[in-house]
Short mmCIF file of C-alpha atoms and ligand atoms in Angstrom, two decimals:
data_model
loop_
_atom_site.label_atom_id
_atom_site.label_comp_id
_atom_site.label_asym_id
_atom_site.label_seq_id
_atom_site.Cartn_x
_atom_site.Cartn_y
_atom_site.Cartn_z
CA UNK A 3 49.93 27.27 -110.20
CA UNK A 4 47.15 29.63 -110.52
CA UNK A 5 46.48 31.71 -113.38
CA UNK A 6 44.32 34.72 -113.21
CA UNK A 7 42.22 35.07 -116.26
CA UNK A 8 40.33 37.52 -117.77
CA UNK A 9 37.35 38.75 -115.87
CA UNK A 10 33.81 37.79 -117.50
CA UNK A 11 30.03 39.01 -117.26
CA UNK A 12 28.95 35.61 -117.11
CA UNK A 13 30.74 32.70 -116.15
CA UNK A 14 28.38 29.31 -117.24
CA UNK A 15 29.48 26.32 -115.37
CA UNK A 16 28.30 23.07 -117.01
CA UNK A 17 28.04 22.19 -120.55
CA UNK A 18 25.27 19.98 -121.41
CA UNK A 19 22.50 21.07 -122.92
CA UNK A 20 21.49 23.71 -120.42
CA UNK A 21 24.73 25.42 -120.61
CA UNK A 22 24.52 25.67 -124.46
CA UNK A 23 21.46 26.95 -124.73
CA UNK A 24 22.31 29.17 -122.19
CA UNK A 25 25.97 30.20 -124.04
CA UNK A 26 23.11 30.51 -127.23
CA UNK A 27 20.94 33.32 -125.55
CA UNK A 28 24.17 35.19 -124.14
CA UNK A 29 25.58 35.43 -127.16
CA UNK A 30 22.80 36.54 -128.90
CA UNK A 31 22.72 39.52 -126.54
CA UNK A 32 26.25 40.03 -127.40
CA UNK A 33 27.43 39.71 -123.49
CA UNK A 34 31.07 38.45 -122.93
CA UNK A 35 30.77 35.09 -120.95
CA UNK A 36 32.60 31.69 -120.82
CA UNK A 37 31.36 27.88 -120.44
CA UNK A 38 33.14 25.64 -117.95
CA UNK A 39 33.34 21.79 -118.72
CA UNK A 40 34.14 19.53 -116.18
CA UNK A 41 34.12 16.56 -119.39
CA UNK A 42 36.90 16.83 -122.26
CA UNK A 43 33.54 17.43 -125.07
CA UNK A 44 30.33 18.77 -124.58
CA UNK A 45 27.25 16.94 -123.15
CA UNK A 46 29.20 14.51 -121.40
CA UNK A 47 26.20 13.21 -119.31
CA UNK A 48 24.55 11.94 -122.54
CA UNK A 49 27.87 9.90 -123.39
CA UNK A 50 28.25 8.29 -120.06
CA UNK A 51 24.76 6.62 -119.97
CA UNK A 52 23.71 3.17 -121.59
CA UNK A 53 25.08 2.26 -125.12
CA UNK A 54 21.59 1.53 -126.15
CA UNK A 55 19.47 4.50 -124.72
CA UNK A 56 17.21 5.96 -127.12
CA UNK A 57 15.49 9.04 -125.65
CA UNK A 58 11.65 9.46 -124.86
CA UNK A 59 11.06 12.74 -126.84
CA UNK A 60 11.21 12.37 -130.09
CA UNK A 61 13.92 15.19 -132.41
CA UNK A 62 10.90 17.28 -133.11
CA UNK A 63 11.00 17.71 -129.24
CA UNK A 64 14.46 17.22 -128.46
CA UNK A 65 16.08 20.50 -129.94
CA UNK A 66 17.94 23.54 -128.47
CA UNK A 67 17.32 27.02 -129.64
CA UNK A 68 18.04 28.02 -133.16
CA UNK A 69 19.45 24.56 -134.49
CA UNK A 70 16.65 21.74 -135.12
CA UNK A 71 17.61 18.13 -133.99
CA UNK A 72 18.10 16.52 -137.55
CA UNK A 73 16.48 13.32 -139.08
CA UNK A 74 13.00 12.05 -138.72
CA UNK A 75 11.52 14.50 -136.44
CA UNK A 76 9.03 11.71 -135.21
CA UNK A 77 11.78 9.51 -134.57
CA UNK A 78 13.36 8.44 -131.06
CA UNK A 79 17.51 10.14 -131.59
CA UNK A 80 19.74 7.62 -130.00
CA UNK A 81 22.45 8.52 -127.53
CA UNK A 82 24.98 9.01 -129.61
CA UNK A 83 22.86 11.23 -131.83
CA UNK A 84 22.35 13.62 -129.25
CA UNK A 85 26.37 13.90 -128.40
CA UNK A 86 26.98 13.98 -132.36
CA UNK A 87 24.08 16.96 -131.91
CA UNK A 88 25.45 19.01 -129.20
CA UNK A 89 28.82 18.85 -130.75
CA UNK A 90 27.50 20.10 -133.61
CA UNK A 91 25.92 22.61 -131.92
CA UNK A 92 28.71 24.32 -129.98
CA UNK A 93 30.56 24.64 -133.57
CA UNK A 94 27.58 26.00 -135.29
CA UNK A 95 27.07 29.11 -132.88
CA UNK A 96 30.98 28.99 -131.99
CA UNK A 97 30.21 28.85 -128.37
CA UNK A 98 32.80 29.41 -125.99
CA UNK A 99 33.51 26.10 -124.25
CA UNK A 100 36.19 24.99 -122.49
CA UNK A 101 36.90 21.85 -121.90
CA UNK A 102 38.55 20.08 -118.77
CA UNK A 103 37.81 22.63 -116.37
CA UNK A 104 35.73 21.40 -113.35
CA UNK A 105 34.81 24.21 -111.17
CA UNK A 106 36.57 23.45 -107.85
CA UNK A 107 34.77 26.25 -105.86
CA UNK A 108 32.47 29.07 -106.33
CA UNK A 109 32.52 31.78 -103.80
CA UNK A 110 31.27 35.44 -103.42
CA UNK A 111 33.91 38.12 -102.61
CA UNK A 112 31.93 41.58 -102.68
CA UNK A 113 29.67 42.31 -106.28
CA UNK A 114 31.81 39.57 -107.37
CA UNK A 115 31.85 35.62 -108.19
CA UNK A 116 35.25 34.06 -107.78
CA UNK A 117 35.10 30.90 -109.87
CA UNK A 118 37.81 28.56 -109.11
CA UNK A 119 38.88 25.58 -111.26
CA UNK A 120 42.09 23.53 -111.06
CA UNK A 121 44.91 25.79 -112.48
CA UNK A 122 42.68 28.83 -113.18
CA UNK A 123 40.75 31.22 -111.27
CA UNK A 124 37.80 33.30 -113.11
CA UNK A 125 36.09 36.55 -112.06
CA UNK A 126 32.50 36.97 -113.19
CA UNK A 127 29.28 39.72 -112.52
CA UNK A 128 26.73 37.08 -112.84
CA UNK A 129 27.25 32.98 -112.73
CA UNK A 130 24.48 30.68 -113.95
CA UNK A 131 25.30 26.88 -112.46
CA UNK A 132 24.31 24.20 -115.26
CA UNK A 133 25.78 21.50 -114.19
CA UNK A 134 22.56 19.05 -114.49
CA UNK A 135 19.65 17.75 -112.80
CA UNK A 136 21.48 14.20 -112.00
CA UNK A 137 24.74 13.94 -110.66
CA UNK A 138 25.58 11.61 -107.80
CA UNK A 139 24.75 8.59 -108.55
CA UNK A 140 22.55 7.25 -105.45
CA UNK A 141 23.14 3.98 -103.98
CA UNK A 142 21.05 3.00 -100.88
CA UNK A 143 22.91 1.42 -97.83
CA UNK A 144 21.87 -2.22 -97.96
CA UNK A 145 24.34 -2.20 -101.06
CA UNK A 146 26.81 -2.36 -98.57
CA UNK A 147 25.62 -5.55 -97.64
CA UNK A 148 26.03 -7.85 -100.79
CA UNK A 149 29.07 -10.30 -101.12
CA UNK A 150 32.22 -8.46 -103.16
CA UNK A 151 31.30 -11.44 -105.44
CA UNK A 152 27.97 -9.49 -106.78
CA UNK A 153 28.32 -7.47 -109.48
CA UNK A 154 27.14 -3.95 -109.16
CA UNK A 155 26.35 -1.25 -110.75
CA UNK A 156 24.77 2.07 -110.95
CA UNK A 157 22.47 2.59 -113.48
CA UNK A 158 25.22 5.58 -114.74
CA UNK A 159 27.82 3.18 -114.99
CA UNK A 160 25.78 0.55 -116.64
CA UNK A 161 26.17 0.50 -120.66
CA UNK A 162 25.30 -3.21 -121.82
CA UNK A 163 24.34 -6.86 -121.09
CA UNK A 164 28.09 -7.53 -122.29
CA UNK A 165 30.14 -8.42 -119.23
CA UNK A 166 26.89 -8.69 -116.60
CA UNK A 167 27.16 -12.16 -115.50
CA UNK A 168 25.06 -15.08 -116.06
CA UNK A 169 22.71 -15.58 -112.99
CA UNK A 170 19.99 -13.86 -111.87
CA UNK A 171 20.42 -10.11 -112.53
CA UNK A 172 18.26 -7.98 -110.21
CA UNK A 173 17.29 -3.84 -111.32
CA UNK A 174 16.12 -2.23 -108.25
CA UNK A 175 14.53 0.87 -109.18
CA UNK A 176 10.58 1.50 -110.88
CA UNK A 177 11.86 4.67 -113.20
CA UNK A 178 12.39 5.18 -116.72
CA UNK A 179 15.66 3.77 -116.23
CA UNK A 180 14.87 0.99 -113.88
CA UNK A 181 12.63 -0.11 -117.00
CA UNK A 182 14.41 0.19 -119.95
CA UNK A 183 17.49 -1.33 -118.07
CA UNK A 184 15.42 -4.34 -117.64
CA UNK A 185 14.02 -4.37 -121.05
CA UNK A 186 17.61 -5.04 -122.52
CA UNK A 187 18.39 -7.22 -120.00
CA UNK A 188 15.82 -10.01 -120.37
CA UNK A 189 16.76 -10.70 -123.81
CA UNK A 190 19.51 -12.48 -122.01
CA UNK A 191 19.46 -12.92 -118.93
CA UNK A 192 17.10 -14.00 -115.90
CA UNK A 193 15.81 -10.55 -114.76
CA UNK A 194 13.81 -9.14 -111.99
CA UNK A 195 12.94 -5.42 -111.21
CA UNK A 196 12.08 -4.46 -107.74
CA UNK A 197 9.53 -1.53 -108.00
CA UNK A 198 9.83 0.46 -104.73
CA UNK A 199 7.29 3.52 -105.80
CA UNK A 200 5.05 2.64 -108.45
CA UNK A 201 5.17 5.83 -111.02
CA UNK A 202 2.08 6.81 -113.02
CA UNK A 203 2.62 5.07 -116.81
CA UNK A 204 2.00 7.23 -119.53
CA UNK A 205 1.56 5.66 -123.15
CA UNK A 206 4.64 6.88 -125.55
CA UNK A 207 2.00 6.80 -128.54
CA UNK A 208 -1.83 7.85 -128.24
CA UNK A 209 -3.39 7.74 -131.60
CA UNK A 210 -0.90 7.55 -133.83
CA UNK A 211 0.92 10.89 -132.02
CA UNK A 212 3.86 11.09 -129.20
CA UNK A 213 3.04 11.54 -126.08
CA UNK A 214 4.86 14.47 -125.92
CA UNK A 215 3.03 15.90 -128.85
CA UNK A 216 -0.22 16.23 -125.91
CA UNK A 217 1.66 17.75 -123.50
CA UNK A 218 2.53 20.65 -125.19
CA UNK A 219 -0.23 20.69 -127.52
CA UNK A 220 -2.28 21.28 -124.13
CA UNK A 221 0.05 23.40 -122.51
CA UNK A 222 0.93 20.75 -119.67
CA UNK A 223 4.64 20.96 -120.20
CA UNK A 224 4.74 24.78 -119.59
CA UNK A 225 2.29 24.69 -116.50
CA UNK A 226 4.60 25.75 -113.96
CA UNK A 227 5.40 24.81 -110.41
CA UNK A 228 3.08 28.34 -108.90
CA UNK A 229 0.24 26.45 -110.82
CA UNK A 230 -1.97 24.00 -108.78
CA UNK A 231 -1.48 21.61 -111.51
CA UNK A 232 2.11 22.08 -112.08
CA UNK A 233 2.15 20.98 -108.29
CA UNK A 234 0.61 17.97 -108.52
CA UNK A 235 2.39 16.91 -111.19
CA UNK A 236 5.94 17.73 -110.00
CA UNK A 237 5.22 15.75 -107.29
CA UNK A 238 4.44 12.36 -109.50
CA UNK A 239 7.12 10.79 -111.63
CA UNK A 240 5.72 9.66 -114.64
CA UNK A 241 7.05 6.14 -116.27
CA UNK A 242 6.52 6.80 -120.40
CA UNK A 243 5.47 4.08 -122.67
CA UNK A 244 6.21 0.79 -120.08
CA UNK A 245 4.03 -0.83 -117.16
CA UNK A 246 5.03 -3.33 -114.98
CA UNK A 247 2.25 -5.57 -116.47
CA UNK A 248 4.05 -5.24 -120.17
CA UNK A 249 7.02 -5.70 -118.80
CA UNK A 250 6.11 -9.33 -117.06
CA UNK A 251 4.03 -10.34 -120.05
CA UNK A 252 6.43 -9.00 -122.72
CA UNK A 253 9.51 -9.08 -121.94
CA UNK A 254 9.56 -12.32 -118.61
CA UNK A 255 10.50 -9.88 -116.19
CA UNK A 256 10.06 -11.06 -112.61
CA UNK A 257 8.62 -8.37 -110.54
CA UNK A 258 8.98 -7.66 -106.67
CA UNK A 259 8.29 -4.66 -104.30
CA UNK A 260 10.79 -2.94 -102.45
CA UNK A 261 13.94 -4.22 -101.52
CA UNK A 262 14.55 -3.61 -98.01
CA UNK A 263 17.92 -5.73 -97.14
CA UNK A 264 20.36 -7.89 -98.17
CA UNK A 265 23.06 -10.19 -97.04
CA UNK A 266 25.71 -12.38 -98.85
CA UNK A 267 24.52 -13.00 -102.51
CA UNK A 268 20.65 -12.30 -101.27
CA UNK A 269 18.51 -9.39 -101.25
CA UNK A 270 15.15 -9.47 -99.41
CA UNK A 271 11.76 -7.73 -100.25
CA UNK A 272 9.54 -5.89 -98.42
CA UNK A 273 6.75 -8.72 -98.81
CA UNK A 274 9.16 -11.23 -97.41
CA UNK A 275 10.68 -12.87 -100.75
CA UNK A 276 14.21 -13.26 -100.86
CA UNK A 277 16.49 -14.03 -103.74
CA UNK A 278 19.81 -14.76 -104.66
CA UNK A 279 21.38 -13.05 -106.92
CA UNK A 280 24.32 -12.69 -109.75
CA UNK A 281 24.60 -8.99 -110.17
CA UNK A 282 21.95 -5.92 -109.63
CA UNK A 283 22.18 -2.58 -111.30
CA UNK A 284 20.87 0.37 -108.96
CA UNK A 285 18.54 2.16 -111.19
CA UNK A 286 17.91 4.36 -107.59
CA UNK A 287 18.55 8.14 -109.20
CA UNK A 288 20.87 10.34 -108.42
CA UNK A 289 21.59 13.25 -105.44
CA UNK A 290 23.58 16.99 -105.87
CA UNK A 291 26.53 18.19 -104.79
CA UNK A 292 26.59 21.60 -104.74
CA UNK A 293 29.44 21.46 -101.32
CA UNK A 294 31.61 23.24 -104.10
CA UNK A 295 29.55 26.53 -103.98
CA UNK A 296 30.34 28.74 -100.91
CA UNK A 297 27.44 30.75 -101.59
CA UNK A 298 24.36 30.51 -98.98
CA UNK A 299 21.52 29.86 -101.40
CA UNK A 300 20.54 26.12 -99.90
CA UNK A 301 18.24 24.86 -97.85
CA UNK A 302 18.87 22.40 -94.99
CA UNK A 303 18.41 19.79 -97.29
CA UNK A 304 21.19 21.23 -99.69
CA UNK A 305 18.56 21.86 -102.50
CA UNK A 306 19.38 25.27 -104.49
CA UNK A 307 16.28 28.02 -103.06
CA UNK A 308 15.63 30.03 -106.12
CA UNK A 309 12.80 31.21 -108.52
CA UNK A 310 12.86 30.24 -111.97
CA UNK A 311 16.70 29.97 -111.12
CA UNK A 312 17.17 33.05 -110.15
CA UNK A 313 18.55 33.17 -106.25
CA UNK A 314 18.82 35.51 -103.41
CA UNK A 315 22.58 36.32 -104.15
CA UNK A 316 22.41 39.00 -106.60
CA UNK A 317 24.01 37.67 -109.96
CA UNK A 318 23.70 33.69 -109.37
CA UNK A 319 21.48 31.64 -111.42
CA UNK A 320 20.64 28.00 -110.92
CA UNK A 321 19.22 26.33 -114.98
CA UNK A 322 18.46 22.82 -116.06
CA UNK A 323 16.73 21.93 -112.53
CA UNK A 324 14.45 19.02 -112.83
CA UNK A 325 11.16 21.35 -112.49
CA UNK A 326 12.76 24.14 -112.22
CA UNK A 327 10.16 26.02 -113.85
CA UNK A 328 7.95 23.65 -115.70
CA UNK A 329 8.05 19.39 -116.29
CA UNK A 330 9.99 21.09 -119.43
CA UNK A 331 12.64 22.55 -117.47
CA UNK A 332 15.27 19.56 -117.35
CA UNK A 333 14.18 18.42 -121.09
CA UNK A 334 16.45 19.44 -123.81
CA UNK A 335 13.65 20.59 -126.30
CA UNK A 336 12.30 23.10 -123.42
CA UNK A 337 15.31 24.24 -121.38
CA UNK A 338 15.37 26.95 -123.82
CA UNK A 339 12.35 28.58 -122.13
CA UNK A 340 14.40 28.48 -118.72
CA UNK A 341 17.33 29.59 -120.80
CA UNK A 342 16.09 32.89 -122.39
CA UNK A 343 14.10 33.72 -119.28
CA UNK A 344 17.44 33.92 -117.71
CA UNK A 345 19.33 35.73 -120.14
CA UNK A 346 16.46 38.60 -119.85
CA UNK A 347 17.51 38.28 -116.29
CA UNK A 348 21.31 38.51 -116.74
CA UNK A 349 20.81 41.68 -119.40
CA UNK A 350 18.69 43.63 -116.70
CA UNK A 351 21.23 43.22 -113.83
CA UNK A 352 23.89 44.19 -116.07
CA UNK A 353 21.75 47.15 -117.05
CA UNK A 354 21.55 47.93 -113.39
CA UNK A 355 24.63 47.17 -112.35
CA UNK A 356 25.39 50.64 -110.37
CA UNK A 357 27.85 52.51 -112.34
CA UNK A 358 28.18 49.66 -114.57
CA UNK A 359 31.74 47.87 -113.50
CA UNK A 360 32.91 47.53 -117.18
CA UNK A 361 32.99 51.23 -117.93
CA UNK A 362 34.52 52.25 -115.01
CA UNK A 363 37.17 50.24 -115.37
CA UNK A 364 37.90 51.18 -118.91
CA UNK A 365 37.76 54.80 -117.88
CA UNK A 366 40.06 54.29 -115.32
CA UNK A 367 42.67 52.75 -118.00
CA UNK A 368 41.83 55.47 -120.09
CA UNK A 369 43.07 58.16 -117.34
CA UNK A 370 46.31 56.25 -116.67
CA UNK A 371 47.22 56.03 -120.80
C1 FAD B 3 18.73 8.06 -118.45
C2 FAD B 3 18.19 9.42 -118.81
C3 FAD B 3 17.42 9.58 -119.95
C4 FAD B 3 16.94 10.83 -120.30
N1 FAD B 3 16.18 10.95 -121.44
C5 FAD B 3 15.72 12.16 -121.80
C6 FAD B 3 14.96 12.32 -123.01
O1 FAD B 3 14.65 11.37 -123.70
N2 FAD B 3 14.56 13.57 -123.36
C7 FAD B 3 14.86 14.67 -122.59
O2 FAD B 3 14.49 15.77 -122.98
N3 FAD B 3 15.53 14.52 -121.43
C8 FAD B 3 15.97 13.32 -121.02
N4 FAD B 3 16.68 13.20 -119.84
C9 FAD B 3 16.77 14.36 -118.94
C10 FAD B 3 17.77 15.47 -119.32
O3 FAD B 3 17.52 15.91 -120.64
C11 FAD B 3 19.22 15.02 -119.21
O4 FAD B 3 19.49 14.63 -117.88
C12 FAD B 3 20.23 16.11 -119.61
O5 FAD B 3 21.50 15.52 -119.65
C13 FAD B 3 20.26 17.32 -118.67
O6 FAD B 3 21.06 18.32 -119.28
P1 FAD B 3 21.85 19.42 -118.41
O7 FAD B 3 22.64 20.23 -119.35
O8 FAD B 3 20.91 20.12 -117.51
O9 FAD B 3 22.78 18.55 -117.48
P2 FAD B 3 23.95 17.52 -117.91
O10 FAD B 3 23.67 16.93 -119.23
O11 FAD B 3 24.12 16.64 -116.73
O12 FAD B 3 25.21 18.48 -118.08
C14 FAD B 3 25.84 19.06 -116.99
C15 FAD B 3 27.28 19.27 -117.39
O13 FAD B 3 27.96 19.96 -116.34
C16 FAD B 3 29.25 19.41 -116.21
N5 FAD B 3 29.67 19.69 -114.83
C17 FAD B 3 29.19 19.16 -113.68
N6 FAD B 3 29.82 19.68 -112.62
C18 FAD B 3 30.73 20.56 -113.11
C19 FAD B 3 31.68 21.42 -112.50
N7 FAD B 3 31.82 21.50 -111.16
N8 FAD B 3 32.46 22.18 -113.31
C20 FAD B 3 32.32 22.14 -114.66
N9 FAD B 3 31.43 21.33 -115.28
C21 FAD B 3 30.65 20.57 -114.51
C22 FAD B 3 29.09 17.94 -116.52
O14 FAD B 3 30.33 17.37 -116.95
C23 FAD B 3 28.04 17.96 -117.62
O15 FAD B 3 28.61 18.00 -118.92
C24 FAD B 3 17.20 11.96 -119.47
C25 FAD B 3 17.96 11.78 -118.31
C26 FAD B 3 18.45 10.53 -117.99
C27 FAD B 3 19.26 10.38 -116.70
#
């Protein structure tokens, strides 16, 4: 049955970090808005990936606004630090989250968002979509191929060597997590990495500093996508503190390009090699689904058309976007740039609003009392 709530300004679906530090910037400017959480806590994302996952910016970098990351703020929070942090953090500012409420559908019915989840249906002015830069896990076709027999996994589904059989494991996928995957991995197992796109490696230390200490000591995290820099860069991922060549030397990591097919318990390369293997973990990203949001503000290749989040239907924001903005956009110690921009946003549409919805209703009640 569906249960018509009370209506909202803002309606925030998604609560991971984006989200919060959105909530954190709407409350602040005292508007009345709600967070929808697909997850039963907040920052699910962070819980579902691997048990060992330490992040790449250090807590000094790695906080949301108002409420610093605690510990050693040179020091690398694990995974479960950051879940114990965003917790933490919804309690602290008493943000409005609520939990076990996907959004079903989003749809437009006149100066009005019609946010639908299960059991509940939510009217808001303004919407801002959070709901993260990597969603669908993405699994290329030749996975199709492999013997039932061959363990596999996405890299969002992987969470330890426990349980990955013994035989050769094969990571396809040259990212961050392709990498670190295969770290772990080859302290027990025979494991090869398959490199499709070679990303640029960046050091995690230079001189004693983080890496990410330079970037924003230089201003290269904020340089946004209208910049020619901030164009070049978006277009290059960017592999921190691992090469392929530390990886074979250091850790006995057989490398190969490409894989291009694979049949029974082999997969083949694209210079030729084949090899059999035990299990492979698809460390191949991740797509978006936004077929939930009846709202026309896609392009053909269902990618959200916006500017700094904000899109061409009056009222609908898009935040957390991996370059959204800047390289900072989908980190959690710069989201908050993304986030206040938008709240400036949300405050001068409300301003604008014509007549200002909330009053006139309120007048209205007034005249029938
Ligand atoms: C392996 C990995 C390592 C990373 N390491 C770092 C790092 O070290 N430092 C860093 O700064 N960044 C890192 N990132 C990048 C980024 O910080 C994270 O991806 C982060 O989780 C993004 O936060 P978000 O709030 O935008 O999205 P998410 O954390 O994905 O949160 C989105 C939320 O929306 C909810 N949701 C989705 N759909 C719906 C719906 N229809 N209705 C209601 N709720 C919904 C989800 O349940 C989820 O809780 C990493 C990313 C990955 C994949």
């Amino acid at each position: 049955m569906h249960v018509m709530t009370d209506r909202h300004e803002v309606v925030v679906i998604g609560g991971g970090q984006a989200g919060l530090a959105m909530g954190h910037f709407l409350a602040r400017r005292g508007l009345k808005f709600t967070i929808l959480e697909a997850a039963d806590q907040p920052g699910a994302a962070w819980r579902e990936r691997w048990d060992s996952l330490r992040l790449f910016t250090p807590a000094r970098y790695s906080s949301l606004p108002g409420l610093a990351f605690p510990g050693d703020s040179d020091s690398y929070p694990t995974r479960d630090e950051v879940v114990g942090y965003l917790a933490d953090y919804v309690r602290r500012f008493e943000l409005p989250v609520e939990l076990n409420n996907r959004v079903r559908s989003l749809r437009k019915a006149d100066d009005t968002y019609e946010v639908r989840t299960e059991d509940r249906t939510y009217e808001a002015d303004q919407v801002v979509v959070a709901t993260g830069p990597f969603q669908t896990p993405r699994v290329p076709p030749i996975a199709n191929e492999l013997d039932p027999s061959i363990v596999q996994l996405h890299s969002s589904a992987y969470r330890s060597p426990t349980g990955i059989s013994q035989g050769p494991v094969l990571v396809i996928g040259g990212g961050n997590s392709g990498f670190q995957i295969a770290v772990e991995l080859a302290a027990s197992h025979e494991t090869h990495l398959s490199i499709g796109s070679r990303q640029t490696p960046l050091p995690q230390r230079i001189f004693g500093r983080d890496l990410f200490w330079y970037l924003d000591a230089t201003g290269l995290i904020r340089k946004t996508t209208e910049s020619r820099i901030g164009r070049r860069l978006s277009g290059r991922d960017t592999l921190i503190g691992s090469t392929p060549r530390g990886l074979r030397r250091r850790h006995g990591v057989r490398l190969h390009p490409r894989a291009v097919g694979a049949e029974g318990s082999a997969v083949t390369f694209s210079d030729g090699a084949e090899l059999n293997v035990g299990a492979i973990i698809w460390a191949t990203g991740f797509t978006s689904d936004y077929s939930w949001i009846e709202v026309p503000v896609f392009d053909e290749h269902g990618r959200a058309v916006h500017r700094r989040g904000v899109t061409g239907s009056p009222g609908l924001y898009f935040l957390g976007l991996s370059w959204q903005h800047t390289r900072g956009s989908a980190l959690i110690g710069w989201v908050k740039d993304d986030a206040e921009y938008l709240a400036e946003e949300i405050s001068r549409f409300r301003a604008n609003a014509p007549g200002t919805r909330q009053v006139k209703v309120d007048s209205a009640r007034l005249k029938a009392a």
